[in-house]
Amino acid sequence: MDDSTILTQLDQARELAFSNRDVFPQVVKQILNLVSNPSAAVQRWCSVFLKQAFSAADSHVSPGVKVDLAIDALPALKVLANVRDLDVFKNAIDVSILVFKLTFRYVAENDGSSHVWSGVNDLKNELVAKFDTQFPFESTFDKEHDSLRNIDAKLELLKFVVTVVDYQSRSVSSKHYSLARINPNHTLIKPALMESEAAALVDVMLRTLQNDILVTPLVTATLNHLAVLVRRKRQYMDKIVPVLESLDTTQKLQSNYESLETFKLSRKYVDRTLRVLLGYMVKCQVVPPKYQAAVSRKLSVLTARGDEIRKKNILLPSPEDSAVRKRKLDGFENSSKKLRTVDYKHLYCLTDPANELNNFDLSTVSQNILVTMALTALNKVDSRKLSKALEIISDRYLDAVKDLVPTAAPQTIKQEDDNEDDDEAAESYNPETTFTLPPPKLLSFQEKKDHVALIIRNFFALANTGKPADDELQAAPNGISKELTKVAIQSWRQDSWVLLLTRLATRGLHTVDSESTDGKENSELSDMVRRALFDHFLEKIHERVDLVIEWLNEEWYSEKVVNEQKARDEIREKWFKKYEETPNEVDDVELQISKEVEALDIPTPRYNEWGQKVLDAMIPFLEPTDRKIFLRLLSDLPTLTPEMVHGIKSLCQDPARTKLGFLSLQFLMMYRPPAKPACLDVLRELAEGDQEDLKEEAQKLLTKYA
Amino acid sequence: MVADSLKVCTVCASNNNRSMESHKQLKDAGFDVSSFGTGSSVKLPGPSIDRPNIYEFGTPYETIYQDLLSQEYRKMYEANGLISMLDRNRHVKKAPEKWHNNANAGKFDLVITCEERCFDSVVEDLMNRMNNKSEDAEEKDVRKVVHIINIDIKDDNENAKIGGKGIVRLVKMIDEYREKEKQRKIDEGDEDQYPVLLEDNIMKILTEWQREHTHLPTLYTASYY
């Protein structure tokens, strides 16, 4: 059935639902079942319908019925909230606001409804986590660029965030619904937890105002929404007022993606909105006494500035323009991943396409000079930026090439239906004959590789479908899957595929005798899986640290178990041989074996290899703001070799990231004693190096920790 | 008018001159438009500067028109354009409307004010509306994003016409972005390409427009109600 037919039927269903209140609930439930339809048009239709349904007046759907429908809608909305279509996503947010309010109150009034409560929290977490991201679009590596895009979705999500803050925190008046209405002994809605979550969300909102550039629609929208919080949530004034007081547009930086004219208008617009908000706060008498003088001064400054601006045309060049500072550019002027014109010039162009420099004919320059220029440039370029540049060019190339690859048409083999065969088969049938399946054909090594590659591709495809199913997996009668569900996968989650691939790489393809031909082949196959996991991590390093931690821990654990077993077997063989030769000299064989195994340092070369790859890939791309994820990686990796620790040295030597480097070394020395000697080695190298500032810092730490 | 057309309203102090001139021009250009005033009452010039004619919002333009014609200063009103202004207004809509009482008009995508004090008044009123809905109304309500743009226009006939042209130009530029996105989906088959989003480009539009209309200073804010 094609989309237009479905949509026609859906339109009829909507007419029926809104003209007959008796069938309305059934129609809504049917629509809720449709939101998983793979068609974007159908999902869009469903999201619009649900928005109309939950906005319907009491005369058409009674409050009680609407609450029931809201409870049923929770899982459907979670699906819609993950659809990568802007219209669907925006409608999902609007419906979620209504459904959140209805279901939150339902749980508040029906203590013990833990199933509904977990649905409410799932939906809330799903949406809140997307605030200040690029969803439903892909993030780029350029945070400044991303912060100025997808403002539509961000403005919508801000509504949801404010709704959550409003419901999950106390209000000064009882006029509106708030946490104050809820029994403090409620077993599911814990006041302290709700309040702290709400406070964290307020911090997230205020971050927009503290950004170094101005994203005018988002900043003004945040200011306007704060009008709600300042009147209802006095407990947050100590957070909000200092931020408003320190919001100074003259200190903001001009974005690389806006003109000077736009920036000057931005500052004017934000100042005016801030002035209206502060005036509103004064008029409503919500400014705490200790802030009143500061707010008055701020209002005077903003008013005077506004009066001054009114007298002139701010777009004209002015002496004050020289005071405007621009934000440092992180990205590329032309980061499009689609090739509009298929030629080498457009493939490699990362500057402004209109730049006249792009027309310079490099072939007129001698080969020697070109080589020298290229080598000099490669030496100077930041390797992280170079990697991103190559990634863009690669994507352009793949996008251009994919349309050229022909698809082989499958050949249809027609076979004539020969009636004589049936007769012949009937005559030769012997009921006494025992039939057996032919033995499976042995796969060549290449065929094995192809199959492993197919398995990997299927797992990644599974990950990308994003279809969560929270139900406990039904254990099969046989023991294999029972063991797996018991230990590793209690319920299938979107990231459960990582576990399966990890186990495949570390245990499924392991061979005891790694020196044999089979062992070498299996090793190569399992490395295919590892390579796929590693490449997946490389695609989004910051977002996939958890994945790589899980994988490397499993890698280390499996290798430890296997190698320890191998060592134990060797030691056991040695001691039993000794016992046979001189039984009187060996009193307790098992004890001797255990003691010797325990004294061993079990090697993990494979874990070391891949752990090193991960750090080598990650360290060049770390930013000073990545402290948390890097320290988490360092703390969660099961072991750190001296080579791994040594990689931190390059962080210390980078002026922009030296703090992160030294902080990491301190962290390891304090919390991971086994890594301390390697850290001290790095510090000694830095202390003996030729960079004065590094020597000083390294010496200080050596004095403290050596 | 199709369901997803831009809902626009214009706002000035009395809903008689600047907002009505731009209301008329936008309406003639085919837009879905309303207009309002933010004053406490409708004030029109009177016999002298300290004796204005004052009417309640909701008083039909026809009534005001007839009232002014019946006054002994009728000729002065004709001379200063007041009569023709009211004649224009009564053909656009029935009566001046107060912004603060416009909940029945639904919610707008775009609010264009014509004076800084009106801009402040609208922004503050939306803050109040977000705070003052009844509990029952709030439970059923989803806030809507609204873009508020102020275009400073002097309050006389000639400048109202100039300002009206500027406002039509601005609304057309904004509307073109929405049309661009629809066209892009048709051309590119809704590929996973980055859309042309109005919100992402509102600052570019305002900058471009301001450069062409330096005599009409702007203000802008994104709000909800």
Short mmCIF file of N, CA, C and O in Angstrom, two decimals, chain A residues 173-233:
data_model
loop_
_atom_site.label_atom_id
_atom_site.label_comp_id
_atom_site.label_asym_id
_atom_site.label_seq_id
_atom_site.Cartn_x
_atom_site.Cartn_y
_atom_site.Cartn_z
N SER A 173 3.72 30.59 44.49
CA SER A 173 2.27 30.69 44.68
C SER A 173 1.64 29.36 44.33
O SER A 173 2.23 28.53 43.65
N SER A 174 0.42 29.17 44.79
CA SER A 174 -0.27 27.92 44.50
C SER A 174 -1.16 28.06 43.27
O SER A 174 -1.98 27.20 42.98
N LYS A 175 -0.98 29.14 42.55
CA LYS A 175 -1.84 29.41 41.40
C LYS A 175 -1.60 28.40 40.28
O LYS A 175 -2.51 28.08 39.52
N HIS A 176 -0.36 27.93 40.15
CA HIS A 176 -0.05 26.99 39.08
C HIS A 176 0.43 25.68 39.66
O HIS A 176 0.90 25.61 40.79
N TYR A 177 0.33 24.64 38.85
CA TYR A 177 0.77 23.33 39.29
C TYR A 177 2.28 23.33 39.51
O TYR A 177 3.03 23.88 38.71
N SER A 178 2.73 22.72 40.57
CA SER A 178 4.17 22.62 40.81
C SER A 178 4.43 21.50 41.80
O SER A 178 3.51 20.86 42.31
N LEU A 179 5.70 21.29 42.09
CA LEU A 179 6.11 20.24 43.01
C LEU A 179 5.45 20.40 44.37
O LEU A 179 5.27 19.43 45.11
N ALA A 180 5.10 21.64 44.73
CA ALA A 180 4.52 21.90 46.04
C ALA A 180 3.19 21.16 46.24
O ALA A 180 2.77 20.93 47.36
N ARG A 181 2.55 20.80 45.15
CA ARG A 181 1.26 20.12 45.26
C ARG A 181 1.40 18.65 45.62
O ARG A 181 0.41 17.99 45.91
N ILE A 182 2.59 18.12 45.53
CA ILE A 182 2.76 16.67 45.63
C ILE A 182 3.08 16.26 47.05
O ILE A 182 3.85 16.92 47.75
N ASN A 183 2.51 15.16 47.48
CA ASN A 183 2.78 14.59 48.79
C ASN A 183 4.29 14.38 48.96
O ASN A 183 4.90 13.68 48.17
N PRO A 184 4.90 14.98 49.98
CA PRO A 184 6.35 14.84 50.13
C PRO A 184 6.80 13.41 50.37
O PRO A 184 7.97 13.09 50.19
N ASN A 185 5.86 12.54 50.75
CA ASN A 185 6.23 11.14 50.98
C ASN A 185 5.93 10.26 49.77
O ASN A 185 5.93 9.03 49.89
N HIS A 186 5.69 10.86 48.64
CA HIS A 186 5.40 10.11 47.43
C HIS A 186 6.56 9.15 47.14
O HIS A 186 7.73 9.53 47.23
N THR A 187 6.22 7.89 46.82
CA THR A 187 7.29 6.90 46.67
C THR A 187 8.02 7.02 45.35
O THR A 187 9.13 6.52 45.20
N LEU A 188 7.41 7.67 44.36
CA LEU A 188 8.06 7.76 43.04
C LEU A 188 8.62 9.14 42.77
O LEU A 188 9.71 9.28 42.24
N ILE A 189 7.84 10.17 43.10
CA ILE A 189 8.28 11.54 42.82
C ILE A 189 8.97 12.07 44.07
O ILE A 189 8.33 12.52 45.01
N LYS A 190 10.29 12.00 44.08
CA LYS A 190 11.08 12.44 45.23
C LYS A 190 11.40 13.93 45.10
O LYS A 190 12.06 14.34 44.14
N PRO A 191 10.96 14.75 46.04
CA PRO A 191 11.15 16.20 45.92
C PRO A 191 12.61 16.61 45.71
O PRO A 191 12.90 17.44 44.86
N ALA A 192 13.52 16.04 46.48
CA ALA A 192 14.91 16.47 46.38
C ALA A 192 15.48 16.17 44.99
O ALA A 192 16.18 17.00 44.40
N LEU A 193 15.13 15.00 44.46
CA LEU A 193 15.64 14.63 43.14
C LEU A 193 15.04 15.52 42.07
O LEU A 193 15.72 15.99 41.16
N MET A 194 13.72 15.76 42.16
CA MET A 194 13.04 16.60 41.18
C MET A 194 13.64 18.00 41.19
O MET A 194 13.89 18.59 40.14
N GLU A 195 13.83 18.53 42.39
CA GLU A 195 14.34 19.89 42.50
C GLU A 195 15.76 20.00 41.93
O GLU A 195 16.09 20.96 41.25
N SER A 196 16.58 18.99 42.20
CA SER A 196 17.96 19.09 41.71
C SER A 196 18.01 18.95 40.19
O SER A 196 18.82 19.58 39.53
N GLU A 197 17.12 18.12 39.64
CA GLU A 197 17.05 18.01 38.18
C GLU A 197 16.63 19.35 37.57
O GLU A 197 17.19 19.80 36.57
N ALA A 198 15.63 19.96 38.19
CA ALA A 198 15.15 21.25 37.67
C ALA A 198 16.25 22.30 37.75
O ALA A 198 16.44 23.09 36.81
N ALA A 199 16.98 22.31 38.85
CA ALA A 199 18.06 23.29 39.00
C ALA A 199 19.12 23.08 37.92
O ALA A 199 19.65 24.04 37.36
N ALA A 200 19.41 21.81 37.62
CA ALA A 200 20.39 21.54 36.57
C ALA A 200 19.90 22.05 35.22
O ALA A 200 20.68 22.56 34.41
N LEU A 201 18.60 21.94 34.98
CA LEU A 201 18.06 22.42 33.70
C LEU A 201 18.12 23.94 33.62
O LEU A 201 18.32 24.51 32.54
N VAL A 202 17.92 24.61 34.76
CA VAL A 202 18.04 26.07 34.75
C VAL A 202 19.47 26.46 34.36
O VAL A 202 19.69 27.38 33.57
N ASP A 203 20.44 25.73 34.91
CA ASP A 203 21.84 25.99 34.54
C ASP A 203 22.05 25.83 33.04
O ASP A 203 22.76 26.61 32.41
N VAL A 204 21.41 24.78 32.49
CA VAL A 204 21.55 24.54 31.05
C VAL A 204 20.97 25.71 30.25
O VAL A 204 21.56 26.17 29.27
N MET A 205 19.82 26.21 30.69
CA MET A 205 19.21 27.36 30.01
C MET A 205 20.12 28.57 30.06
O MET A 205 20.30 29.27 29.06
N LEU A 206 20.69 28.83 31.23
CA LEU A 206 21.50 30.04 31.40
C LEU A 206 22.79 29.98 30.60
O LEU A 206 23.39 31.02 30.31
N ARG A 207 23.21 28.78 30.25
CA ARG A 207 24.46 28.66 29.49
C ARG A 207 24.38 29.41 28.17
O ARG A 207 25.39 29.92 27.67
N THR A 208 23.18 29.47 27.60
CA THR A 208 23.01 30.21 26.34
C THR A 208 23.42 31.66 26.49
O THR A 208 23.99 32.25 25.58
N LEU A 209 23.12 32.22 27.66
CA LEU A 209 23.44 33.63 27.89
C LEU A 209 24.92 33.83 28.17
O LEU A 209 25.44 34.93 28.03
N GLN A 210 25.60 32.76 28.59
CA GLN A 210 27.00 32.86 28.97
C GLN A 210 27.94 32.50 27.82
O GLN A 210 29.15 32.58 27.96
N ASN A 211 27.37 32.09 26.70
CA ASN A 211 28.17 31.76 25.52
C ASN A 211 29.00 32.96 25.08
O ASN A 211 28.62 34.11 25.35
N ASP A 212 30.12 32.72 24.41
CA ASP A 212 30.98 33.85 24.04
C ASP A 212 30.45 34.60 22.82
O ASP A 212 30.89 35.72 22.55
N ILE A 213 29.55 33.99 22.04
CA ILE A 213 28.93 34.70 20.93
C ILE A 213 27.44 34.87 21.22
O ILE A 213 26.92 34.28 22.17
N LEU A 214 26.76 35.68 20.41
CA LEU A 214 25.33 35.89 20.59
C LEU A 214 24.56 35.11 19.53
O LEU A 214 24.74 35.34 18.34
N VAL A 215 23.71 34.19 19.96
CA VAL A 215 22.78 33.54 19.04
C VAL A 215 21.44 34.20 19.31
O VAL A 215 20.67 33.75 20.16
N THR A 216 21.18 35.28 18.61
CA THR A 216 20.13 36.22 19.01
C THR A 216 18.76 35.59 19.22
O THR A 216 18.13 35.86 20.25
N PRO A 217 18.24 34.78 18.29
CA PRO A 217 16.90 34.22 18.56
C PRO A 217 16.88 33.40 19.84
O PRO A 217 15.92 33.46 20.61
N LEU A 218 17.93 32.64 20.09
CA LEU A 218 17.95 31.76 21.25
C LEU A 218 18.17 32.55 22.54
O LEU A 218 17.57 32.26 23.57
N VAL A 219 19.03 33.57 22.49
CA VAL A 219 19.27 34.38 23.67
C VAL A 219 18.02 35.15 24.05
O VAL A 219 17.60 35.17 25.21
N THR A 220 17.37 35.77 23.07
CA THR A 220 16.16 36.54 23.38
C THR A 220 15.04 35.61 23.84
O THR A 220 14.28 35.94 24.74
N ALA A 221 14.94 34.43 23.23
CA ALA A 221 13.91 33.47 23.65
C ALA A 221 14.14 33.03 25.09
O ALA A 221 13.20 32.89 25.87
N THR A 222 15.40 32.80 25.44
CA THR A 222 15.72 32.42 26.81
C THR A 222 15.35 33.54 27.78
O THR A 222 14.75 33.29 28.82
N LEU A 223 15.70 34.78 27.42
CA LEU A 223 15.36 35.91 28.29
C LEU A 223 13.84 35.99 28.48
O LEU A 223 13.35 36.19 29.59
N ASN A 224 13.10 35.84 27.39
CA ASN A 224 11.65 35.93 27.50
C ASN A 224 11.08 34.81 28.37
O ASN A 224 10.14 35.02 29.13
N HIS A 225 11.66 33.62 28.26
CA HIS A 225 11.17 32.52 29.08
C HIS A 225 11.55 32.66 30.54
O HIS A 225 10.87 32.14 31.42
N LEU A 226 12.65 33.35 30.79
CA LEU A 226 13.03 33.57 32.20
C LEU A 226 11.97 34.39 32.93
O LEU A 226 11.89 34.34 34.16
N ALA A 227 11.15 35.12 32.18
CA ALA A 227 10.08 35.89 32.82
C ALA A 227 9.15 34.98 33.61
O ALA A 227 8.56 35.39 34.61
N VAL A 228 9.00 33.73 33.15
CA VAL A 228 8.17 32.77 33.87
C VAL A 228 8.88 32.32 35.14
O VAL A 228 8.30 32.30 36.23
N LEU A 229 10.15 31.98 35.01
CA LEU A 229 10.86 31.43 36.16
C LEU A 229 11.07 32.46 37.25
O LEU A 229 10.97 32.15 38.44
N VAL A 230 11.34 33.71 36.88
CA VAL A 230 11.62 34.70 37.93
C VAL A 230 10.37 34.99 38.76
O VAL A 230 10.47 35.37 39.92
N ARG A 231 9.20 34.80 38.16
CA ARG A 231 8.00 35.07 38.95
C ARG A 231 7.54 33.86 39.74
O ARG A 231 6.92 33.99 40.80
N ARG A 232 7.81 32.67 39.22
CA ARG A 232 7.28 31.48 39.89
C ARG A 232 8.29 30.78 40.79
O ARG A 232 7.91 30.09 41.72
N LYS A 233 9.55 30.91 40.46
CA LYS A 233 10.57 30.10 41.13
C LYS A 233 11.60 31.00 41.78
O LYS A 233 12.72 31.14 41.28
#
